[in-house]
Short mmCIF file of C-alpha atoms in Angstrom, two decimals:
data_model
loop_
_atom_site.label_atom_id
_atom_site.label_comp_id
_atom_site.label_asym_id
_atom_site.label_seq_id
_atom_site.Cartn_x
_atom_site.Cartn_y
_atom_site.Cartn_z
CA UNK A 1 -9.66 52.32 26.89
CA UNK A 2 -13.38 52.52 26.04
CA UNK A 3 -14.18 52.86 22.36
CA UNK A 4 -15.74 56.14 21.25
CA UNK A 5 -17.52 57.65 18.26
CA UNK A 6 -18.33 61.24 17.45
CA UNK A 7 -21.72 62.86 18.06
CA UNK A 8 -21.21 66.43 16.94
CA UNK A 9 -18.68 67.69 19.44
CA UNK A 10 -19.53 65.05 22.04
CA UNK A 11 -18.35 61.48 22.47
CA UNK A 12 -20.06 58.20 23.23
CA UNK A 13 -18.09 55.51 25.00
CA UNK A 14 -18.56 51.86 25.85
CA UNK A 15 -19.58 53.02 29.36
CA UNK A 16 -23.39 53.00 29.19
CA UNK A 17 -24.00 54.70 32.52
CA UNK A 18 -21.43 57.44 31.95
CA UNK A 19 -22.94 58.28 28.56
CA UNK A 20 -26.43 58.42 30.05
CA UNK A 21 -25.34 60.80 32.80
CA UNK A 22 -23.61 63.05 30.29
CA UNK A 23 -26.59 63.27 27.95
CA UNK A 24 -28.95 63.77 30.90
CA UNK A 25 -26.90 66.80 31.93
CA UNK A 26 -27.06 68.23 28.39
CA UNK A 27 -30.80 67.68 28.15
CA UNK A 28 -31.49 69.32 31.51
CA UNK A 29 -29.31 72.30 30.70
CA UNK A 30 -30.90 72.80 27.29
CA UNK A 31 -34.45 72.56 28.70
CA UNK A 32 -33.68 75.15 31.36
CA UNK A 33 -32.12 77.41 28.72
CA UNK A 34 -35.15 77.04 26.45
CA UNK A 35 -37.54 77.90 29.29
CA UNK A 36 -35.47 80.87 30.39
CA UNK A 37 -35.49 82.31 26.86
CA UNK A 38 -39.30 82.76 27.06
CA UNK A 39 -39.50 83.44 30.83
CA UNK A 40 -41.19 80.13 31.75
CA UNK A 41 -40.99 78.16 34.99
CA UNK A 42 -40.33 74.50 34.19
CA UNK A 43 -41.82 73.47 37.55
CA UNK A 44 -45.28 74.61 36.36
CA UNK A 45 -46.03 72.27 33.44
CA UNK A 46 -49.77 72.97 33.40
CA UNK A 47 -49.24 76.69 32.85
CA UNK A 48 -46.76 75.96 30.04
CA UNK A 49 -49.26 73.60 28.37
CA UNK A 50 -52.01 76.25 28.47
CA UNK A 51 -49.84 79.12 27.23
CA UNK A 52 -48.19 77.22 24.37
CA UNK A 53 -51.10 75.00 23.38
CA UNK A 54 -49.17 71.81 24.18
CA UNK A 55 -50.28 68.45 25.49
CA UNK A 56 -50.20 68.41 29.29
CA UNK A 57 -48.52 65.00 29.32
CA UNK A 58 -45.67 66.40 27.20
CA UNK A 59 -45.00 69.38 29.47
CA UNK A 60 -45.24 67.12 32.54
CA UNK A 61 -42.53 64.85 31.07
CA UNK A 62 -40.27 67.80 30.28
CA UNK A 63 -40.73 69.07 33.84
CA UNK A 64 -39.84 65.64 35.28
CA UNK A 65 -36.64 65.46 33.19
CA UNK A 66 -35.39 68.58 34.96
CA UNK A 67 -36.76 67.96 38.44
CA UNK A 68 -35.86 64.28 38.94
CA UNK A 69 -32.86 64.05 41.26
CA UNK A 70 -31.70 60.81 39.61
CA UNK A 71 -30.29 61.27 36.09
CA UNK A 72 -31.42 57.81 34.99
CA UNK A 73 -34.95 58.42 36.27
CA UNK A 74 -34.97 61.74 34.41
CA UNK A 75 -34.16 60.08 31.08
CA UNK A 76 -37.02 57.64 31.51
CA UNK A 77 -39.39 60.63 31.17
CA UNK A 78 -37.83 62.22 28.10
CA UNK A 79 -40.46 62.34 25.29
CA UNK A 80 -40.14 60.90 21.80
CA UNK A 81 -38.92 62.67 18.67
CA UNK A 82 -42.36 63.82 17.46
CA UNK A 83 -43.18 65.37 20.82
CA UNK A 84 -39.81 67.15 20.96
CA UNK A 85 -40.43 68.63 17.49
CA UNK A 86 -43.86 69.89 18.61
CA UNK A 87 -42.32 71.45 21.72
CA UNK A 88 -39.57 73.25 19.80
CA UNK A 89 -41.98 74.49 17.14
CA UNK A 90 -44.25 76.00 19.79
CA UNK A 91 -41.35 77.70 21.56
CA UNK A 92 -39.95 79.05 18.31
CA UNK A 93 -43.33 80.68 17.58
CA UNK A 94 -43.27 82.20 21.07
CA UNK A 95 -39.88 83.84 20.45
CA UNK A 96 -37.41 81.41 21.99
CA UNK A 97 -33.84 82.31 21.05
CA UNK A 98 -32.25 80.50 18.14
CA UNK A 99 -29.35 79.34 20.33
CA UNK A 100 -31.65 77.82 22.96
CA UNK A 101 -33.67 75.95 20.32
CA UNK A 102 -30.50 74.72 18.65
CA UNK A 103 -29.06 73.52 21.98
CA UNK A 104 -32.24 71.63 22.81
CA UNK A 105 -32.41 70.06 19.34
CA UNK A 106 -28.76 68.95 19.58
CA UNK A 107 -29.21 67.48 23.07
CA UNK A 108 -32.26 65.55 21.87
CA UNK A 109 -30.28 64.25 18.88
CA UNK A 110 -27.47 63.18 21.22
CA UNK A 111 -29.98 61.29 23.34
CA UNK A 112 -31.39 59.51 20.29
CA UNK A 113 -27.85 58.53 19.33
CA UNK A 114 -27.21 57.14 22.80
CA UNK A 115 -30.37 55.06 22.47
CA UNK A 116 -29.27 53.63 19.12
CA UNK A 117 -25.71 52.91 20.25
CA UNK A 118 -26.39 51.37 23.66
CA UNK A 119 -29.84 49.80 23.46
CA UNK A 120 -31.03 49.85 19.85
CA UNK A 121 -34.49 51.23 20.62
CA UNK A 122 -36.37 53.15 23.28
CA UNK A 123 -38.30 50.16 24.63
CA UNK A 124 -35.06 48.34 25.38
CA UNK A 125 -33.55 51.47 26.91
CA UNK A 126 -36.51 51.75 29.29
CA UNK A 127 -35.93 48.17 30.44
CA UNK A 128 -32.24 48.94 31.01
CA UNK A 129 -33.19 52.04 33.00
CA UNK A 130 -35.51 49.95 35.16
CA UNK A 131 -32.43 48.20 36.54
CA UNK A 132 -30.69 51.49 37.31
CA UNK A 133 -33.47 53.39 39.09
CA UNK A 134 -34.31 51.93 42.50
CA UNK A 135 -37.58 53.88 42.76
CA UNK A 136 -38.80 52.45 39.44
CA UNK A 137 -37.48 48.95 39.78
CA UNK A 138 -40.17 47.28 41.87
CA UNK A 139 -43.16 48.62 39.96
CA UNK A 140 -41.62 48.28 36.52
CA UNK A 141 -40.26 44.78 37.15
CA UNK A 142 -43.70 43.63 38.20
CA UNK A 143 -45.10 44.97 34.92
CA UNK A 144 -42.46 43.06 32.95
CA UNK A 145 -43.11 39.89 34.96
CA UNK A 146 -46.85 40.16 34.26
CA UNK A 147 -46.12 40.28 30.54
CA UNK A 148 -43.83 37.26 30.96
CA UNK A 149 -46.57 35.41 32.88
CA UNK A 150 -49.02 35.80 30.01
CA UNK A 151 -46.56 34.66 27.37
CA UNK A 152 -45.35 31.67 29.38
CA UNK A 153 -48.92 30.62 30.19
CA UNK A 154 -49.62 30.37 26.48
CA UNK A 155 -46.31 28.65 25.79
CA UNK A 156 -46.41 26.03 28.56
CA UNK A 157 -50.17 25.55 28.53
CA UNK A 158 -50.78 26.09 32.26
CA UNK A 159 -51.32 28.93 34.72
CA UNK A 160 -52.02 29.15 38.45
CA UNK A 161 -53.68 31.82 40.53
CA UNK A 162 -51.40 31.14 43.50
CA UNK A 163 -48.22 29.22 44.32
CA UNK A 164 -47.65 28.36 47.97
CA UNK A 165 -44.47 27.38 49.79
CA UNK A 166 -44.40 27.08 53.58
CA UNK A 167 -41.58 25.90 55.86
CA UNK A 168 -41.89 25.42 59.63
CA UNK A 169 -38.64 24.82 61.55
CA UNK A 170 -38.38 23.70 65.18
CA UNK A 171 -35.64 22.30 67.45
CA UNK A 172 -34.95 18.60 67.06
CA UNK A 173 -33.83 16.02 69.61
CA UNK A 174 -30.33 16.43 68.10
CA UNK A 175 -28.79 19.86 68.99
CA UNK A 176 -27.13 20.13 65.56
CA UNK A 177 -30.37 19.67 63.61
CA UNK A 178 -33.91 20.99 63.31
CA UNK A 179 -37.22 19.37 62.38
CA UNK A 180 -39.13 20.75 59.42
CA UNK A 181 -42.70 20.68 58.17
CA UNK A 182 -43.07 21.68 54.53
CA UNK A 183 -45.97 22.61 52.28
CA UNK A 184 -45.87 23.25 48.57
CA UNK A 185 -48.60 23.56 46.02
CA UNK A 186 -50.61 25.40 43.40
CA UNK A 187 -54.05 26.91 43.86
CA UNK A 188 -56.46 27.07 40.92
CA UNK A 189 -54.07 25.57 38.40
CA UNK A 190 -55.65 25.67 34.95
CA UNK A 191 -54.55 23.73 31.93
CA UNK A 192 -54.74 25.63 28.66
CA UNK A 193 -53.97 22.46 26.70
CA UNK A 194 -55.15 18.90 27.34
CA UNK A 195 -51.73 17.34 26.74
CA UNK A 196 -50.06 19.08 29.69
CA UNK A 197 -48.92 17.06 32.73
CA UNK A 198 -47.30 19.31 35.31
CA UNK A 199 -44.93 19.00 38.27
CA UNK A 200 -46.67 20.32 41.39
CA UNK A 201 -43.81 20.10 43.87
CA UNK A 202 -40.31 18.71 44.35
CA UNK A 203 -38.16 18.00 47.40
CA UNK A 204 -34.37 18.08 47.60
CA UNK A 205 -31.40 19.03 49.79
CA UNK A 206 -28.09 20.56 48.72
CA UNK A 207 -24.79 21.63 50.25
CA UNK A 208 -23.31 25.12 49.78
CA UNK A 209 -21.51 24.05 46.59
CA UNK A 210 -24.68 22.60 45.06
CA UNK A 211 -23.82 18.95 45.62
CA UNK A 212 -26.91 16.88 46.51
CA UNK A 213 -27.50 15.65 50.05
CA UNK A 214 -29.70 12.77 51.19
CA UNK A 215 -33.22 14.04 51.77
CA UNK A 216 -33.76 11.75 54.74
CA UNK A 217 -36.97 10.17 55.98
CA UNK A 218 -40.11 12.13 55.19
CA UNK A 219 -43.71 11.34 56.04
CA UNK A 220 -46.98 12.86 54.93
CA UNK A 221 -48.61 15.36 57.27
CA UNK A 222 -51.96 13.89 56.30
CA UNK A 223 -51.79 10.20 57.35
CA UNK A 224 -54.32 9.23 54.66
CA UNK A 225 -51.67 9.94 52.01
CA UNK A 226 -48.59 8.32 53.52
CA UNK A 227 -46.86 5.72 51.38
CA UNK A 228 -44.07 5.30 48.81
CA UNK A 229 -46.46 5.19 45.85
CA UNK A 230 -48.76 7.99 47.05
CA UNK A 231 -48.45 11.74 46.65
CA UNK A 232 -48.50 13.22 50.20
CA UNK A 233 -51.49 15.50 49.68
CA UNK A 234 -53.16 17.61 52.34
CA UNK A 235 -56.49 16.14 51.32
CA UNK A 236 -58.78 18.62 53.09
CA UNK A 237 -57.12 21.56 51.35
CA UNK A 238 -57.05 20.25 47.79
CA UNK A 239 -59.87 20.62 45.28
CA UNK A 240 -62.55 17.95 45.02
CA UNK A 241 -62.49 15.48 43.45
CA UNK A 242 -58.88 15.08 44.48
CA UNK A 243 -56.46 15.86 41.65
CA UNK A 244 -54.62 12.89 40.16
CA UNK A 245 -51.07 13.50 41.37
CA UNK A 246 -48.42 10.80 41.28
CA UNK A 247 -44.78 10.51 42.32
CA UNK A 248 -42.62 11.05 39.24
CA UNK A 249 -39.38 9.19 38.50
CA UNK A 250 -36.67 10.75 40.71
CA UNK A 251 -34.18 13.15 39.17
CA UNK A 252 -30.93 12.83 41.12
CA UNK A 253 -31.85 13.33 44.77
CA UNK A 254 -35.04 15.23 43.84
CA UNK A 255 -38.42 13.73 44.71
CA UNK A 256 -41.12 15.11 42.39
CA UNK A 257 -44.91 14.98 42.35
CA UNK A 258 -46.72 15.40 39.03
CA UNK A 259 -50.28 16.20 37.99
CA UNK A 260 -51.41 14.04 35.09
CA UNK A 261 -53.04 15.30 31.90
CA UNK A 262 -56.64 16.45 32.11
CA UNK A 263 -59.41 18.81 31.06
CA UNK A 264 -58.77 22.43 30.16
CA UNK A 265 -60.23 25.72 31.34
CA UNK A 266 -61.49 27.34 34.52
CA UNK A 267 -64.10 24.70 35.32
CA UNK A 268 -61.38 22.04 35.37
CA UNK A 269 -58.99 24.05 37.58
CA UNK A 270 -57.40 22.09 40.44
CA UNK A 271 -55.78 23.02 43.75
CA UNK A 272 -52.98 20.71 44.90
CA UNK A 273 -51.17 21.04 48.25
CA UNK A 274 -48.36 18.66 49.23
CA UNK A 275 -47.51 18.36 52.95
CA UNK A 276 -44.47 16.60 54.46
CA UNK A 277 -42.55 16.56 57.72
CA UNK A 278 -39.10 15.33 58.63
CA UNK A 279 -37.08 14.95 61.81
CA UNK A 280 -33.46 16.11 61.93
CA UNK A 281 -33.92 17.40 58.38
CA UNK A 282 -31.95 20.69 58.27
CA UNK A 283 -28.80 21.64 60.16
CA UNK A 284 -29.01 23.95 63.16
CA UNK A 285 -25.27 24.65 63.24
CA UNK A 286 -22.56 25.19 60.65
CA UNK A 287 -20.66 22.32 59.12
CA UNK A 288 -18.20 21.99 56.27
CA UNK A 289 -19.92 23.04 53.04
CA UNK A 290 -23.08 23.91 55.00
CA UNK A 291 -23.17 27.45 56.42
CA UNK A 292 -26.73 28.72 55.94
CA UNK A 293 -30.25 27.62 56.58
CA UNK A 294 -32.11 27.91 53.28
CA UNK A 295 -35.71 27.23 52.31
CA UNK A 296 -36.35 27.38 48.58
CA UNK A 297 -39.46 27.62 46.44
CA UNK A 298 -38.92 26.36 42.91
CA UNK A 299 -40.64 28.73 40.51
CA UNK A 300 -41.45 26.72 37.41
CA UNK A 301 -45.17 27.46 36.94
CA UNK A 302 -46.68 30.68 35.50
CA UNK A 303 -48.50 32.06 38.56
CA UNK A 304 -50.19 35.32 39.47
CA UNK A 305 -48.79 35.30 43.00
CA UNK A 306 -46.22 33.48 45.13
CA UNK A 307 -46.70 33.30 48.91
CA UNK A 308 -43.49 32.05 50.50
CA UNK A 309 -43.77 31.70 54.30
CA UNK A 310 -41.31 30.68 57.00
CA UNK A 311 -42.29 29.90 60.61
CA UNK A 312 -39.38 29.73 63.06
CA UNK A 313 -39.45 28.43 66.62
CA UNK A 314 -38.43 31.26 68.95
CA UNK A 315 -35.61 29.17 70.42
CA UNK A 316 -33.89 29.40 67.01
CA UNK A 317 -32.87 33.03 67.47
CA UNK A 318 -30.30 32.92 64.67
CA UNK A 319 -33.10 32.49 62.10
CA UNK A 320 -35.17 35.55 63.07
CA UNK A 321 -33.99 37.80 60.23
CA UNK A 322 -34.41 35.77 57.03
CA UNK A 323 -33.51 37.41 53.73
CA UNK A 324 -34.94 36.74 50.29
CA UNK A 325 -32.85 35.93 47.22
CA UNK A 326 -34.35 34.97 43.87
CA UNK A 327 -32.00 33.09 41.53
CA UNK A 328 -32.36 32.45 37.83
CA UNK A 329 -32.67 28.79 36.88
CA UNK A 330 -32.43 29.45 33.19
CA UNK A 331 -30.32 26.67 31.62
CA UNK A 332 -27.04 27.96 30.27
CA UNK A 333 -26.54 30.50 33.03
CA UNK A 334 -25.34 30.38 36.62
CA UNK A 335 -27.72 28.28 38.71
CA UNK A 336 -27.93 28.33 42.51
CA UNK A 337 -26.98 26.26 44.40
CA UNK A 338 -23.78 25.55 42.58
CA UNK A 339 -22.63 29.16 42.16
CA UNK A 340 -21.73 31.88 44.64
CA UNK A 341 -24.70 33.36 46.58
CA UNK A 342 -24.22 36.73 44.87
CA UNK A 343 -24.34 35.29 41.34
CA UNK A 344 -27.39 34.64 39.22
CA UNK A 345 -29.62 36.94 41.29
CA UNK A 346 -32.75 38.40 39.74
CA UNK A 347 -33.84 42.00 40.55
CA UNK A 348 -36.95 41.34 42.60
CA UNK A 349 -36.50 43.38 45.78
CA UNK A 350 -39.77 42.42 47.50
CA UNK A 351 -39.45 42.61 51.29
CA UNK A 352 -39.59 39.84 53.86
CA UNK A 353 -42.42 40.88 56.20
CA UNK A 354 -42.77 39.79 59.81
CA UNK A 355 -46.25 38.39 60.49
CA UNK A 356 -46.15 39.71 64.05
CA UNK A 357 -48.26 38.53 66.90
CA UNK A 358 -47.96 35.53 69.18
CA UNK A 359 -49.13 33.36 67.51
CA UNK A 360 -48.29 34.91 64.12
CA UNK A 361 -51.07 36.53 62.11
CA UNK A 362 -51.27 34.01 59.29
CA UNK A 363 -54.41 35.27 57.52
CA UNK A 364 -54.12 35.95 53.80
CA UNK A 365 -57.08 36.93 51.60
CA UNK A 366 -55.68 35.17 48.53
CA UNK A 367 -56.33 31.76 50.15
CA UNK A 368 -59.13 32.00 52.75
CA UNK A 369 -58.49 28.44 54.06
CA UNK A 370 -54.79 29.17 54.62
CA UNK A 371 -55.18 29.85 58.36
CA UNK A 372 -57.04 26.58 58.93
CA UNK A 373 -54.40 24.74 56.90
CA UNK A 374 -51.51 26.16 58.96
CA UNK A 375 -53.23 25.27 62.22
CA UNK A 376 -53.63 21.73 60.88
CA UNK A 377 -49.89 21.54 60.10
CA UNK A 378 -48.94 22.64 63.64
CA UNK A 379 -51.41 20.21 65.18
CA UNK A 380 -50.09 17.29 63.10
CA UNK A 381 -46.49 18.23 63.97
CA UNK A 382 -47.13 18.55 67.70
CA UNK A 383 -46.05 22.20 67.91
CA UNK A 384 -47.66 25.20 69.60
CA UNK A 385 -48.03 28.18 67.25
CA UNK A 386 -47.46 30.57 70.18
CA UNK A 387 -43.82 29.40 70.21
CA UNK A 388 -43.18 30.54 66.63
CA UNK A 389 -42.46 33.74 64.70
CA UNK A 390 -43.68 34.06 61.11
CA UNK A 391 -42.16 35.69 58.02
CA UNK A 392 -43.72 36.14 54.59
CA UNK A 393 -42.85 37.14 51.06
CA UNK A 394 -45.53 37.94 48.50
CA UNK A 395 -44.24 38.15 44.95
CA UNK A 396 -46.62 38.97 42.13
CA UNK A 397 -46.01 37.19 38.83
CA UNK A 398 -42.87 35.38 40.05
CA UNK A 399 -40.25 34.93 37.34
CA UNK A 400 -39.75 31.43 35.94
CA UNK A 401 -37.66 29.38 35.90
CA UNK A 402 -36.18 30.55 39.18
CA UNK A 403 -35.52 29.63 42.80
CA UNK A 404 -36.80 31.88 45.63
CA UNK A 405 -34.71 31.31 48.76
CA UNK A 406 -35.37 32.45 52.32
CA UNK A 407 -31.95 32.35 53.97
CA UNK A 408 -30.33 32.93 57.36
CA UNK A 409 -26.76 32.23 58.63
CA UNK A 410 -26.15 29.26 60.89
CA UNK A 411 -24.23 29.59 64.20
CA UNK A 412 -21.04 27.73 64.99
CA UNK A 413 -21.41 24.36 66.74
CA UNK A 414 -21.74 24.91 70.47
CA UNK A 415 -22.65 28.59 70.09
CA UNK A 416 -25.81 29.87 71.70
CA UNK A 417 -28.57 29.52 69.11
#
């Protein structure tokens, strides 16, 4: 049984959503009763503001509380205590009935109690409501992520204008596998402290249960940067002079590339793009402990924007509807891979957009040289862009630490792909 405590004649329970719906109903009813007692139409907030000498923003909020179809969205508009007192005082002067004023005052007090019991303060309540109101979620979550970006930039001592992750998948000479070209990098990465080395990219493969798999043989797309002791840069698409990036000591099966310490500020910003390709790198068909094709972007750098692209050869029909999932990589919580696909998800909700066209329309204003870079990747890999479909996710102020995965189910062995 949920615990309860008295609020006048009402009850609060341990069920947050049920309590919110109940208090939303009381608030709406009391507002309508208050308006009716002085013959006002709540759907005309401007007229109410003029007649009662109230702030237009206040009357707009009161109108939204009543007119929002979603109870949780309605509560997000309810004004603060001082504004409610001003509203009731104005209506009392205009002759509102004592019972209607009392009902409104009690409903407002019940709402304040709900805030204290379930969230502690109004700011926290608003964040909790953001997760309950689909129409608010995208915009509000971006606002919260922007605040996080600023704080983490100061904490970690770096920030980037753009993070890029690109995967290109094409049939291999083995019917159970596909070839992959992969790009990863940061554009206009600025150090805010001199003593800040930073990982630019990492490569790894994992089974469904999170156990590491051999990465296989990889080679640099740019032949000038191919070698075991060299970071596989796409030299023509990095800043000049070339940033000092070195292979870092491996962590498990992860291969990492790290930018060394350097100067701070905008004038010392660097752009670093890693480019690799591998044959028979990712499965084309299901196997034990391997049921999905997944292409992940590790989000560990405070960035203004993530562009996560996937180009799929049209023969791989099973991969033509990729979905996005963003997983928390906060230590101490569930971390994917290694947990169920539905666990550890973050509420991002940004769509996967088809780039259309044949070849795909790859232009993006955030990185003017992107189109030239993608054409270079296809040329180096020996593929014709006309044979591919493109898919893109743009995520502003991506949450960190996290993993953004573009995923599609794999067919059974021998099934038509």
